[in-house]
CSV table of C-alpha atoms in Angstrom, one decimal:
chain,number,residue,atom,x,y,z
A,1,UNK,CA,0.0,0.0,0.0
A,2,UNK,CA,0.8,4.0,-0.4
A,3,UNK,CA,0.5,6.3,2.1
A,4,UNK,CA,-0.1,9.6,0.5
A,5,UNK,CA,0.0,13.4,2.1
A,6,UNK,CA,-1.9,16.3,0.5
A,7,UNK,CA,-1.3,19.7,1.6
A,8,UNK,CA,-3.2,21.8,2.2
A,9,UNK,CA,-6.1,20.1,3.3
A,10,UNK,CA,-8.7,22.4,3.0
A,11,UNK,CA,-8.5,26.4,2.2
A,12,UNK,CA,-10.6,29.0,1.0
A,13,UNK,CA,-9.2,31.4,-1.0
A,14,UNK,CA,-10.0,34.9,-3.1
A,15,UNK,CA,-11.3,34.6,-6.8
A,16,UNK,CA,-8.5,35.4,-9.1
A,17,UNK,CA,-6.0,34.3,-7.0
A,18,UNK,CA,-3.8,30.7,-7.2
A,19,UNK,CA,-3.7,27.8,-4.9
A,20,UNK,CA,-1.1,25.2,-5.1
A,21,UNK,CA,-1.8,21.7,-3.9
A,22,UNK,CA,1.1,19.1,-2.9
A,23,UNK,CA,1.1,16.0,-3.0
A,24,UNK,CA,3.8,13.2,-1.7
A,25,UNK,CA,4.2,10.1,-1.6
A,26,UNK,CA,5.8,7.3,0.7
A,27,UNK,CA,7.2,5.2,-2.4
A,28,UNK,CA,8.7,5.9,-5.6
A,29,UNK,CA,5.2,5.3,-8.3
A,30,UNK,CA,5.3,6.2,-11.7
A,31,UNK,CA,2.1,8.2,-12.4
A,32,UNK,CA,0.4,10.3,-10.5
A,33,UNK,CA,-3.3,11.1,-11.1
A,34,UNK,CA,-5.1,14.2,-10.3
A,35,UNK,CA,-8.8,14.1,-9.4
A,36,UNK,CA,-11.5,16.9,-8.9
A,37,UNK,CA,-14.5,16.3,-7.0
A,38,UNK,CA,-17.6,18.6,-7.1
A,39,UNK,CA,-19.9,18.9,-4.5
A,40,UNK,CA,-22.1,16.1,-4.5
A,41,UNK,CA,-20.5,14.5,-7.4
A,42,UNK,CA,-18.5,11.7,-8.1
A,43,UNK,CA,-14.6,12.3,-8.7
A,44,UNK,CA,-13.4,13.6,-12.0
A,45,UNK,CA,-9.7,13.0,-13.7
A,46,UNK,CA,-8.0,16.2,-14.6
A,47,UNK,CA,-4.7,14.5,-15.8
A,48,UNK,CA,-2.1,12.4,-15.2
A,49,UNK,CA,1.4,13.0,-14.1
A,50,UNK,CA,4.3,11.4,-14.9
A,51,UNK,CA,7.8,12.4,-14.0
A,52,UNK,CA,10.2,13.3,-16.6
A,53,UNK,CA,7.2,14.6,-18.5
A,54,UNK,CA,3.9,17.2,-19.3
A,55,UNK,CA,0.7,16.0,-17.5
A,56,UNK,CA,-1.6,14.4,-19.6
A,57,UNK,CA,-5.1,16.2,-19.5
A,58,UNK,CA,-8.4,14.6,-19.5
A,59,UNK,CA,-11.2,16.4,-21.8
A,60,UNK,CA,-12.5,19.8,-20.2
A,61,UNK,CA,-9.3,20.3,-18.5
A,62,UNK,CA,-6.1,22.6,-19.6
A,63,UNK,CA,-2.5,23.2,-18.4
A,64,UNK,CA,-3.2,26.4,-18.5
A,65,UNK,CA,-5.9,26.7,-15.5
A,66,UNK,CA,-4.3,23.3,-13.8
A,67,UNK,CA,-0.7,23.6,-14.2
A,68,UNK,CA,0.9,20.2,-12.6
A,69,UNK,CA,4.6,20.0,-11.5
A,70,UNK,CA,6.2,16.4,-11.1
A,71,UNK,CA,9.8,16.9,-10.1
A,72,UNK,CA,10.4,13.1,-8.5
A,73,UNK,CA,8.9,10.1,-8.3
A,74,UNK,CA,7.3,10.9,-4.6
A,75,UNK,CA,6.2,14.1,-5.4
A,76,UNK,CA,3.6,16.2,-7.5
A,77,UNK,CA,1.9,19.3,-7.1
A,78,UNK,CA,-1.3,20.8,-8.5
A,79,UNK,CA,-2.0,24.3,-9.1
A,80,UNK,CA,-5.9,25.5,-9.7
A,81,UNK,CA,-4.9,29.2,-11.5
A,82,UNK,CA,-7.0,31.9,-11.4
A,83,UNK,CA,-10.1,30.8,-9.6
A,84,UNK,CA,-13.6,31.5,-9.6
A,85,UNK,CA,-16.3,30.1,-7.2
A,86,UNK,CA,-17.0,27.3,-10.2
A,87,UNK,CA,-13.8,25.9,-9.0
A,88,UNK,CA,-14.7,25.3,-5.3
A,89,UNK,CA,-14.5,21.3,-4.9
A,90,UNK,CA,-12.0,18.9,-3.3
A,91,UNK,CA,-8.9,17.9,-5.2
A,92,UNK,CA,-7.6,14.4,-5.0
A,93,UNK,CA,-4.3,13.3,-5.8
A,94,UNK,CA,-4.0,9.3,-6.3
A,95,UNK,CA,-1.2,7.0,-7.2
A,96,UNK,CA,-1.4,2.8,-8.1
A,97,UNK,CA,0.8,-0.2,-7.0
A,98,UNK,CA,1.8,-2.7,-9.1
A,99,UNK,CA,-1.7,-4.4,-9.0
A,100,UNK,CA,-3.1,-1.7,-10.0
A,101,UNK,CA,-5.0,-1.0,-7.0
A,102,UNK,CA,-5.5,2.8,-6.5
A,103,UNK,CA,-4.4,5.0,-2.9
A,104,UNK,CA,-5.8,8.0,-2.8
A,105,UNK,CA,-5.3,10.8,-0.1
A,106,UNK,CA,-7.5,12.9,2.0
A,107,UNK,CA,-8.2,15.4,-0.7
A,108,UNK,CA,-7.8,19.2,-0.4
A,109,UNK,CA,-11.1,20.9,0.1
A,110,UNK,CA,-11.0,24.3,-1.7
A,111,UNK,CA,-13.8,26.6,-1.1
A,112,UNK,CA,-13.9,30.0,-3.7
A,113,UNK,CA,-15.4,33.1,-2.4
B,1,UNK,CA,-18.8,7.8,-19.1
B,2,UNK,CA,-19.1,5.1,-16.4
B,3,UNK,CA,-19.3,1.7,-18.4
B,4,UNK,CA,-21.3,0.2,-15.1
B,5,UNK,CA,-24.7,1.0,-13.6
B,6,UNK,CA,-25.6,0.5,-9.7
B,7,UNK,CA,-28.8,1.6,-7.4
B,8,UNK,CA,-28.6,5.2,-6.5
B,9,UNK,CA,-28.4,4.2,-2.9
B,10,UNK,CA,-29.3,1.1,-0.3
B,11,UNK,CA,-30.4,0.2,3.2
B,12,UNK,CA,-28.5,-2.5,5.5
B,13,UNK,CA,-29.1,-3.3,9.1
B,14,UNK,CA,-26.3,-3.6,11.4
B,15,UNK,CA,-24.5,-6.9,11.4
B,16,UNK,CA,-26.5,-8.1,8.1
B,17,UNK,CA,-24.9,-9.0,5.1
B,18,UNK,CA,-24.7,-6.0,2.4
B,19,UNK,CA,-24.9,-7.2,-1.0
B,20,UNK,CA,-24.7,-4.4,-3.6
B,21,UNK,CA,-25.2,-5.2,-7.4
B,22,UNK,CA,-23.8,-3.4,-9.9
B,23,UNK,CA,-24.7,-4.0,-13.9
B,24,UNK,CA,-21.6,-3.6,-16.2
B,25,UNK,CA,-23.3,-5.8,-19.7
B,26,UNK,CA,-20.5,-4.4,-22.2
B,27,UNK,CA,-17.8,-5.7,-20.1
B,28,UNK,CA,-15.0,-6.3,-22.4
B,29,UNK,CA,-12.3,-9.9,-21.9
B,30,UNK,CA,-9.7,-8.2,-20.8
B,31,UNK,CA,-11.7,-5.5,-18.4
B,32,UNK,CA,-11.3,-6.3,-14.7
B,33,UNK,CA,-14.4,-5.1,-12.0
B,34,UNK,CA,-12.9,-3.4,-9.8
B,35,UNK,CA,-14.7,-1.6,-6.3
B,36,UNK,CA,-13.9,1.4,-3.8
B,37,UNK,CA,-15.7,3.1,-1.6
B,38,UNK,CA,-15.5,6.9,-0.4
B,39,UNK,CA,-16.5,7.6,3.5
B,40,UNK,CA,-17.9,10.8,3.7
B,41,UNK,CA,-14.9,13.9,3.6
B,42,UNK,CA,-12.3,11.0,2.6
B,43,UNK,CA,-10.6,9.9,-0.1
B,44,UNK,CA,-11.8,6.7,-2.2
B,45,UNK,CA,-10.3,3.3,-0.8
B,46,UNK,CA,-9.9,0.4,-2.6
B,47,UNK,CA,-12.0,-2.9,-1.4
B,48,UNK,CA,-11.2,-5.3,-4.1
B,49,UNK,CA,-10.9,-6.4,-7.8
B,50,UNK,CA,-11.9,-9.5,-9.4
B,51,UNK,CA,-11.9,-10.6,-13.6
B,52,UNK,CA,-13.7,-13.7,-13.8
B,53,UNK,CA,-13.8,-16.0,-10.8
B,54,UNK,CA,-15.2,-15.0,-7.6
B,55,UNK,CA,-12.9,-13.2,-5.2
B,56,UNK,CA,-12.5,-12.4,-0.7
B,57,UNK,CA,-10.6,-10.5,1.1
B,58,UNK,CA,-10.5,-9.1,4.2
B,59,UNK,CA,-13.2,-6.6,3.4
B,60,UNK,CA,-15.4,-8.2,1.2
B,61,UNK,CA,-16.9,-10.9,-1.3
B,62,UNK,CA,-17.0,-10.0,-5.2
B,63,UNK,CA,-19.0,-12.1,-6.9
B,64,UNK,CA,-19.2,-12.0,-10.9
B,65,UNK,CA,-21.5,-13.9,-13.0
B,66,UNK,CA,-20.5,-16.5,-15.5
B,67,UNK,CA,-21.3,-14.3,-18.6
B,68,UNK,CA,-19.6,-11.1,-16.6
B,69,UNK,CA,-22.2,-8.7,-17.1
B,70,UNK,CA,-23.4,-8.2,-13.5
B,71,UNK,CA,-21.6,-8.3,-10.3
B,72,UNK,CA,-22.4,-8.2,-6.5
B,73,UNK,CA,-20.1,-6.6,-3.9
B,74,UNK,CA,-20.7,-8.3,-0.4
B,75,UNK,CA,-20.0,-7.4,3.0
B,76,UNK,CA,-20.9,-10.0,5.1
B,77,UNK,CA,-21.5,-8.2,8.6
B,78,UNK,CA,-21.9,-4.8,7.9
B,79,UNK,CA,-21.1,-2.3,10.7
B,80,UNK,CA,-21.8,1.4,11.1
B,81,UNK,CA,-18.7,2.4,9.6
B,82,UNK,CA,-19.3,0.8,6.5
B,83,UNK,CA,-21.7,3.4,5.8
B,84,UNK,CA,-20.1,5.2,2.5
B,85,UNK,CA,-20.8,6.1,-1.5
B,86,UNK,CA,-19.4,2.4,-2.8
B,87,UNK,CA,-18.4,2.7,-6.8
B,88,UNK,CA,-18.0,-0.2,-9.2
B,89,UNK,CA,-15.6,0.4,-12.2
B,90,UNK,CA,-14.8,-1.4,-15.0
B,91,UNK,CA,-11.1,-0.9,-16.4
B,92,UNK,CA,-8.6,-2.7,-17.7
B,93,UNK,CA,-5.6,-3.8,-16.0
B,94,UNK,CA,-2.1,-1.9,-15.3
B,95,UNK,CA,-2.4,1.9,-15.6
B,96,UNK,CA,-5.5,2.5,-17.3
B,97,UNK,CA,-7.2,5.7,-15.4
B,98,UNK,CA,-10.2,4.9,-13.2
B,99,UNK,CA,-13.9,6.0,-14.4
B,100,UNK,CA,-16.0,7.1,-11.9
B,101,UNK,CA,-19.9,6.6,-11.8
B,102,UNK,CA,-21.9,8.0,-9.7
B,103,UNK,CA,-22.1,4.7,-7.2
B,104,UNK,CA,-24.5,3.4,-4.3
B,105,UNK,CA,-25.0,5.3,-1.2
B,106,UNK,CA,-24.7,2.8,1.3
B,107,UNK,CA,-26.5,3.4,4.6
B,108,UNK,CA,-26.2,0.8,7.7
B,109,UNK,CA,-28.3,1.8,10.2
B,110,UNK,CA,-28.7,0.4,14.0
């Protein structure tokens, strides 16, 4: 198993302004993935990080408004640019083992005012 | 889109055995079922995975039908704690990205 930490976990912050979300690790993984969770809905992929390499975005997503960072392999960070209250949700930051079961960590509640 | 379908939510007493279906008909041969659950202001853990024969664990039961299009997701004495939104996905195996559907609410009650 993976023990992940996500920091900060919760925050609310000023439209327009950025928030960058970090994520490690407790064992070298591969990919990273980057989740967004609405309120009241289910989680939603924004991309997929691997090190050594530009994040991967999922449809509806851009690098622009979600620049990702993934400097090692126990490390990643998220940043949610330029915010409105549309982007008030809690991000989740998830790696996989070998069997391809999925850790995820606490999430990062972000709240937009 | 989610390629499975499951009740929007379910009732279980406490210490009863949970069973919680979940339909996934264009289930491809090399697609695995796989389940997590999400307790309420955590992240989504991981219960178990299964691609053709029944599987336990320490958690739960997965049962899968012969022709694969339906699965159940057993806990046999649920508790309190168990109460949480439980999603079934269908993905292939090694690092394919996870599909999230909108899942069953679970409630176990006293």
């Amino acid at each position: 198993s993976a023990v992940i930490s996500q920091k900060p976990s919760r925050d609310i912050c000023q439209r327009g302004t950025s928030l960058t979300i970090q994520c490690q690790v407790d064992s070298q993984v591969t990919m990273m993935f980057w989740y967004r969770q609405q309120p009241g809905q289910s989680l939603t992929l924004i991309a997929t990080a691997n090190q050594g390499s530009e994040a991967t975005y999922e449809s509806g997503f851009v690098i622009d408004k979600f620049p990702i960072s993934r400097p090692n392999l126990t490390f990643s960070t998220l940043t949610v640019s330029n915010m409105s209250p549309e982007d008030s949700s809690i991000y989740l930051c998830s790696v996989e083992d070998p069997r391809a079961e999925a850790f995820f960590g606490q999430g990062t509640r972000l709240t937009v005012v | 889109d989610a390629k499975t379908t499951q009740p929007t939510s379910m009732d279980c007493a406490e210490g009863r055995a949970a069973n919680l279906p979940c339909n996934h008909s264009t289930i491809s041969g090399n697609e695995y079922v796989y389940w997590y659950r999400q307790i309420h202001s955590q992240g989504p853990q991981y219960i178990i995975h299964g691609l053709k024969n029944n599987e336990t664990n320490e958690m739960a039961s997965l049962i899968i039908t012969e022709d694969r299009k339906s699965s159940t997701l057993i806990l046999p004495h649920a508790t309190l704690r168990d109460t949480a939104v439980y999603y079934c996905i269908v993905r292939n195996s090694g690092y394919s990205t996870l599909t999230f559907g909108k899942g069953t609410m679970l409630l176990v009650s006293p």
